[in-house]
mmCIF file of N, CA and C in Angstrom:
data_model
loop_
_atom_site.group_PDB
_atom_site.id
_atom_site.type_symbol
_atom_site.label_atom_id
_atom_site.label_comp_id
_atom_site.label_asym_id
_atom_site.label_seq_id
_atom_site.Cartn_x
_atom_site.Cartn_y
_atom_site.Cartn_z
ATOM 1 N N UNK A 1 85.712 10.000 9.908
ATOM 2 C CA UNK A 1 84.811 9.979 11.037
ATOM 3 C C UNK A 1 85.610 9.730 12.310
ATOM 4 N N UNK A 2 85.348 10.535 13.334
ATOM 5 C CA UNK A 2 86.016 10.412 14.616
ATOM 6 C C UNK A 2 85.364 9.303 15.440
ATOM 7 N N UNK A 3 86.157 8.392 15.965
ATOM 8 C CA UNK A 3 85.654 7.330 16.831
ATOM 9 C C UNK A 3 86.189 7.543 18.237
ATOM 10 N N UNK A 4 85.281 7.835 19.161
ATOM 11 C CA UNK A 4 85.673 8.029 20.551
ATOM 12 C C UNK A 4 86.035 6.692 21.180
ATOM 13 N N UNK A 5 87.006 6.718 22.059
ATOM 14 C CA UNK A 5 87.397 5.515 22.775
ATOM 15 C C UNK A 5 87.000 5.657 24.230
ATOM 16 N N UNK A 6 86.550 4.574 24.799
ATOM 17 C CA UNK A 6 86.111 4.566 26.180
ATOM 18 C C UNK A 6 86.846 3.458 26.916
ATOM 19 N N UNK A 7 87.285 3.768 28.121
ATOM 20 C CA UNK A 7 87.940 2.770 28.961
ATOM 21 C C UNK A 7 87.151 2.659 30.264
ATOM 22 N N UNK A 8 86.694 1.467 30.562
ATOM 23 C CA UNK A 8 85.986 1.219 31.814
ATOM 24 C C UNK A 8 87.016 0.704 32.807
ATOM 25 N N UNK A 9 87.190 1.440 33.905
ATOM 26 C CA UNK A 9 88.224 1.086 34.875
ATOM 27 C C UNK A 9 87.681 0.337 36.085
ATOM 28 N N UNK A 10 86.364 0.229 36.185
ATOM 29 C CA UNK A 10 85.786 -0.498 37.307
ATOM 30 C C UNK A 10 84.284 -0.344 37.340
ATOM 31 N N UNK A 11 83.669 -1.066 38.242
ATOM 32 C CA UNK A 11 82.229 -1.010 38.408
ATOM 33 C C UNK A 11 81.906 -0.729 39.866
ATOM 34 N N UNK A 12 80.807 -0.077 40.084
ATOM 35 C CA UNK A 12 80.368 0.184 41.444
ATOM 36 C C UNK A 12 78.860 0.272 41.487
ATOM 37 N N UNK A 13 78.303 -0.021 42.632
ATOM 38 C CA UNK A 13 76.853 0.075 42.803
ATOM 39 C C UNK A 13 76.541 0.332 44.269
ATOM 40 N N UNK A 14 75.701 1.319 44.504
ATOM 41 C CA UNK A 14 75.149 1.577 45.837
ATOM 42 C C UNK A 14 73.660 1.717 45.602
ATOM 43 N N UNK A 15 72.900 0.667 45.905
ATOM 44 C CA UNK A 15 71.479 0.628 45.582
ATOM 45 C C UNK A 15 70.689 0.064 46.756
ATOM 46 N N UNK A 16 69.403 0.083 46.617
ATOM 47 C CA UNK A 16 68.545 -0.471 47.664
ATOM 48 C C UNK A 16 68.573 -2.001 47.695
ATOM 49 N N UNK A 17 69.151 -2.624 46.700
ATOM 50 C CA UNK A 17 69.224 -4.091 46.675
ATOM 51 C C UNK A 17 70.657 -4.608 46.745
ATOM 52 N N UNK A 18 71.588 -3.732 47.029
ATOM 53 C CA UNK A 18 72.973 -4.161 47.184
ATOM 54 C C UNK A 18 73.911 -2.977 47.295
ATOM 55 N N UNK A 19 74.896 -3.105 48.179
ATOM 56 C CA UNK A 19 75.837 -2.017 48.390
ATOM 57 C C UNK A 19 77.121 -2.170 47.589
ATOM 58 N N UNK A 20 77.175 -3.205 46.772
ATOM 59 C CA UNK A 20 78.298 -3.386 45.851
ATOM 60 C C UNK A 20 77.791 -4.173 44.646
ATOM 61 N N UNK A 21 78.626 -4.315 43.659
ATOM 62 C CA UNK A 21 78.193 -4.955 42.407
ATOM 63 C C UNK A 21 77.751 -6.395 42.641
ATOM 64 N N UNK A 22 78.476 -7.130 43.475
ATOM 65 C CA UNK A 22 78.130 -8.527 43.731
ATOM 66 C C UNK A 22 76.759 -8.686 44.379
ATOM 67 N N UNK A 23 76.511 -7.906 45.432
ATOM 68 C CA UNK A 23 75.210 -7.963 46.110
ATOM 69 C C UNK A 23 74.088 -7.531 45.167
ATOM 70 N N UNK A 24 74.335 -6.465 44.428
ATOM 71 C CA UNK A 24 73.353 -5.947 43.479
ATOM 72 C C UNK A 24 73.004 -7.005 42.426
ATOM 73 N N UNK A 25 74.008 -7.638 41.852
ATOM 74 C CA UNK A 25 73.781 -8.631 40.802
ATOM 75 C C UNK A 25 73.021 -9.841 41.344
ATOM 76 N N UNK A 26 73.405 -10.329 42.530
ATOM 77 C CA UNK A 26 72.699 -11.464 43.124
ATOM 78 C C UNK A 26 71.239 -11.121 43.385
ATOM 79 N N UNK A 27 70.971 -9.908 43.842
ATOM 80 C CA UNK A 27 69.600 -9.476 44.081
ATOM 81 C C UNK A 27 68.803 -9.436 42.790
ATOM 82 N N UNK A 28 69.425 -8.969 41.722
ATOM 83 C CA UNK A 28 68.751 -8.965 40.418
ATOM 84 C C UNK A 28 68.415 -10.380 39.974
ATOM 85 N N UNK A 29 69.375 -11.274 40.122
ATOM 86 C CA UNK A 29 69.166 -12.658 39.681
ATOM 87 C C UNK A 29 68.060 -13.359 40.465
ATOM 88 N N UNK A 30 67.918 -13.021 41.738
ATOM 89 C CA UNK A 30 66.897 -13.674 42.566
ATOM 90 C C UNK A 30 65.574 -12.919 42.571
ATOM 91 N N UNK A 31 65.515 -11.773 41.901
ATOM 92 C CA UNK A 31 64.273 -11.012 41.824
ATOM 93 C C UNK A 31 63.946 -10.233 43.082
ATOM 94 N N UNK A 32 64.952 -9.942 43.879
ATOM 95 C CA UNK A 32 64.733 -9.201 45.123
ATOM 96 C C UNK A 32 64.334 -7.758 44.830
ATOM 97 N N UNK A 33 63.381 -7.254 45.568
ATOM 98 C CA UNK A 33 62.938 -5.868 45.431
ATOM 99 C C UNK A 33 63.536 -5.036 46.562
ATOM 100 N N UNK A 34 63.860 -3.795 46.267
ATOM 101 C CA UNK A 34 64.360 -2.892 47.287
ATOM 102 C C UNK A 34 63.258 -2.068 47.917
ATOM 103 N N UNK A 35 62.030 -2.219 47.444
ATOM 104 C CA UNK A 35 60.901 -1.436 47.951
ATOM 105 C C UNK A 35 60.473 -1.937 49.327
ATOM 106 N N UNK A 36 60.280 -0.980 50.243
ATOM 107 C CA UNK A 36 59.845 -1.312 51.599
ATOM 108 C C UNK A 36 59.333 -0.048 52.274
ATOM 109 N N UNK A 37 58.754 -0.211 53.446
ATOM 110 C CA UNK A 37 58.312 0.937 54.234
ATOM 111 C C UNK A 37 59.517 1.836 54.518
ATOM 112 N N UNK A 38 59.329 3.132 54.405
ATOM 113 C CA UNK A 38 60.390 4.092 54.692
ATOM 114 C C UNK A 38 60.712 4.063 56.184
ATOM 115 N N UNK A 39 62.008 3.999 56.487
ATOM 116 C CA UNK A 39 62.445 3.978 57.885
ATOM 117 C C UNK A 39 63.275 5.203 58.249
ATOM 118 N N UNK A 40 63.693 5.977 57.267
ATOM 119 C CA UNK A 40 64.598 7.099 57.518
ATOM 120 C C UNK A 40 63.908 8.300 58.150
ATOM 121 N N UNK A 41 62.584 8.418 57.965
ATOM 122 C CA UNK A 41 61.845 9.542 58.538
ATOM 123 C C UNK A 41 60.376 9.182 58.635
ATOM 124 N N UNK A 42 59.630 9.986 59.344
ATOM 125 C CA UNK A 42 58.195 9.778 59.532
ATOM 126 C C UNK A 42 57.457 10.141 58.246
ATOM 127 N N UNK A 43 56.730 9.198 57.698
ATOM 128 C CA UNK A 43 56.016 9.416 56.434
ATOM 129 C C UNK A 43 54.525 9.686 56.626
ATOM 130 N N UNK A 44 54.090 9.870 57.854
ATOM 131 C CA UNK A 44 52.657 10.012 58.107
ATOM 132 C C UNK A 44 52.037 11.227 57.401
ATOM 133 N N UNK A 45 52.817 12.230 57.087
ATOM 134 C CA UNK A 45 52.298 13.426 56.408
ATOM 135 C C UNK A 45 52.250 13.257 54.887
ATOM 136 N N UNK A 46 52.687 12.107 54.393
ATOM 137 C CA UNK A 46 52.758 11.866 52.953
ATOM 138 C C UNK A 46 51.817 10.743 52.536
ATOM 139 N N UNK A 47 51.397 10.787 51.284
ATOM 140 C CA UNK A 47 50.529 9.728 50.760
ATOM 141 C C UNK A 47 51.293 8.425 50.541
ATOM 142 N N UNK A 48 52.545 8.536 50.225
ATOM 143 C CA UNK A 48 53.364 7.355 49.952
ATOM 144 C C UNK A 48 54.232 7.034 51.155
ATOM 145 N N UNK A 49 54.283 5.763 51.508
ATOM 146 C CA UNK A 49 55.057 5.325 52.663
ATOM 147 C C UNK A 49 56.096 4.270 52.274
ATOM 148 N N UNK A 50 56.225 4.031 50.973
ATOM 149 C CA UNK A 50 57.133 3.006 50.471
ATOM 150 C C UNK A 50 58.161 3.661 49.565
ATOM 151 N N UNK A 51 59.400 3.213 49.682
ATOM 152 C CA UNK A 51 60.479 3.726 48.832
ATOM 153 C C UNK A 51 61.577 2.671 48.744
ATOM 154 N N UNK A 52 62.567 2.944 47.966
ATOM 155 C CA UNK A 52 63.736 2.071 47.845
ATOM 156 C C UNK A 52 64.919 2.754 48.514
ATOM 157 N N UNK A 53 64.969 2.656 49.831
ATOM 158 C CA UNK A 53 66.041 3.275 50.599
ATOM 159 C C UNK A 53 67.330 2.464 50.476
ATOM 160 N N UNK A 54 68.439 3.161 50.515
ATOM 161 C CA UNK A 54 69.739 2.503 50.590
ATOM 162 C C UNK A 54 70.050 2.346 52.072
ATOM 163 N N UNK A 55 70.007 1.113 52.548
ATOM 164 C CA UNK A 55 70.201 0.833 53.978
ATOM 165 C C UNK A 55 71.584 0.253 54.214
ATOM 166 N N UNK A 56 72.207 0.690 55.291
ATOM 167 C CA UNK A 56 73.497 0.128 55.677
ATOM 168 C C UNK A 56 74.695 0.733 54.984
ATOM 169 N N UNK A 57 74.530 1.802 54.232
ATOM 170 C CA UNK A 57 75.650 2.422 53.524
ATOM 171 C C UNK A 57 76.245 3.529 54.382
ATOM 172 N N UNK A 58 77.530 3.443 54.653
ATOM 173 C CA UNK A 58 78.255 4.470 55.411
ATOM 174 C C UNK A 58 79.190 5.182 54.445
ATOM 175 N N UNK A 59 78.784 6.357 53.990
ATOM 176 C CA UNK A 59 79.562 7.108 52.990
ATOM 177 C C UNK A 59 80.938 7.466 53.527
ATOM 178 N N UNK A 60 81.040 7.801 54.801
ATOM 179 C CA UNK A 60 82.325 8.171 55.379
ATOM 180 C C UNK A 60 83.304 6.997 55.339
ATOM 181 N N UNK A 61 82.833 5.826 55.702
ATOM 182 C CA UNK A 61 83.701 4.645 55.699
ATOM 183 C C UNK A 61 84.087 4.231 54.283
ATOM 184 N N UNK A 62 83.174 4.405 53.359
ATOM 185 C CA UNK A 62 83.411 3.973 51.982
ATOM 186 C C UNK A 62 84.244 4.974 51.186
ATOM 187 N N UNK A 63 83.914 6.254 51.318
ATOM 188 C CA UNK A 63 84.535 7.279 50.485
ATOM 189 C C UNK A 63 85.602 8.103 51.200
ATOM 190 N N UNK A 64 85.681 8.014 52.490
ATOM 191 C CA UNK A 64 86.681 8.765 53.247
ATOM 192 C C UNK A 64 86.043 9.855 54.088
ATOM 193 N N UNK A 65 86.750 10.311 55.080
ATOM 194 C CA UNK A 65 86.238 11.284 56.045
ATOM 195 C C UNK A 65 85.966 12.656 55.435
ATOM 196 N N UNK A 66 86.611 13.002 54.332
ATOM 197 C CA UNK A 66 86.443 14.317 53.725
ATOM 198 C C UNK A 66 85.173 14.435 52.898
ATOM 199 N N UNK A 67 84.404 13.374 52.796
ATOM 200 C CA UNK A 67 83.217 13.357 51.949
ATOM 201 C C UNK A 67 82.053 14.016 52.632
#
């Protein structure tokens, strides 16, 4: 029987309750919710006005200018 091997080289998280693993984990432990009124666009044309937006994440700064 073939047994696959897996190597975990790191952890990452970009979520509505934390922009890194530490923030995310602390939010989980304290029961923080990421649900809130949508701020990224006007939701008046939609039935739902609540979502779990990722706020404060700058992909260019985090991943590089070529992203």
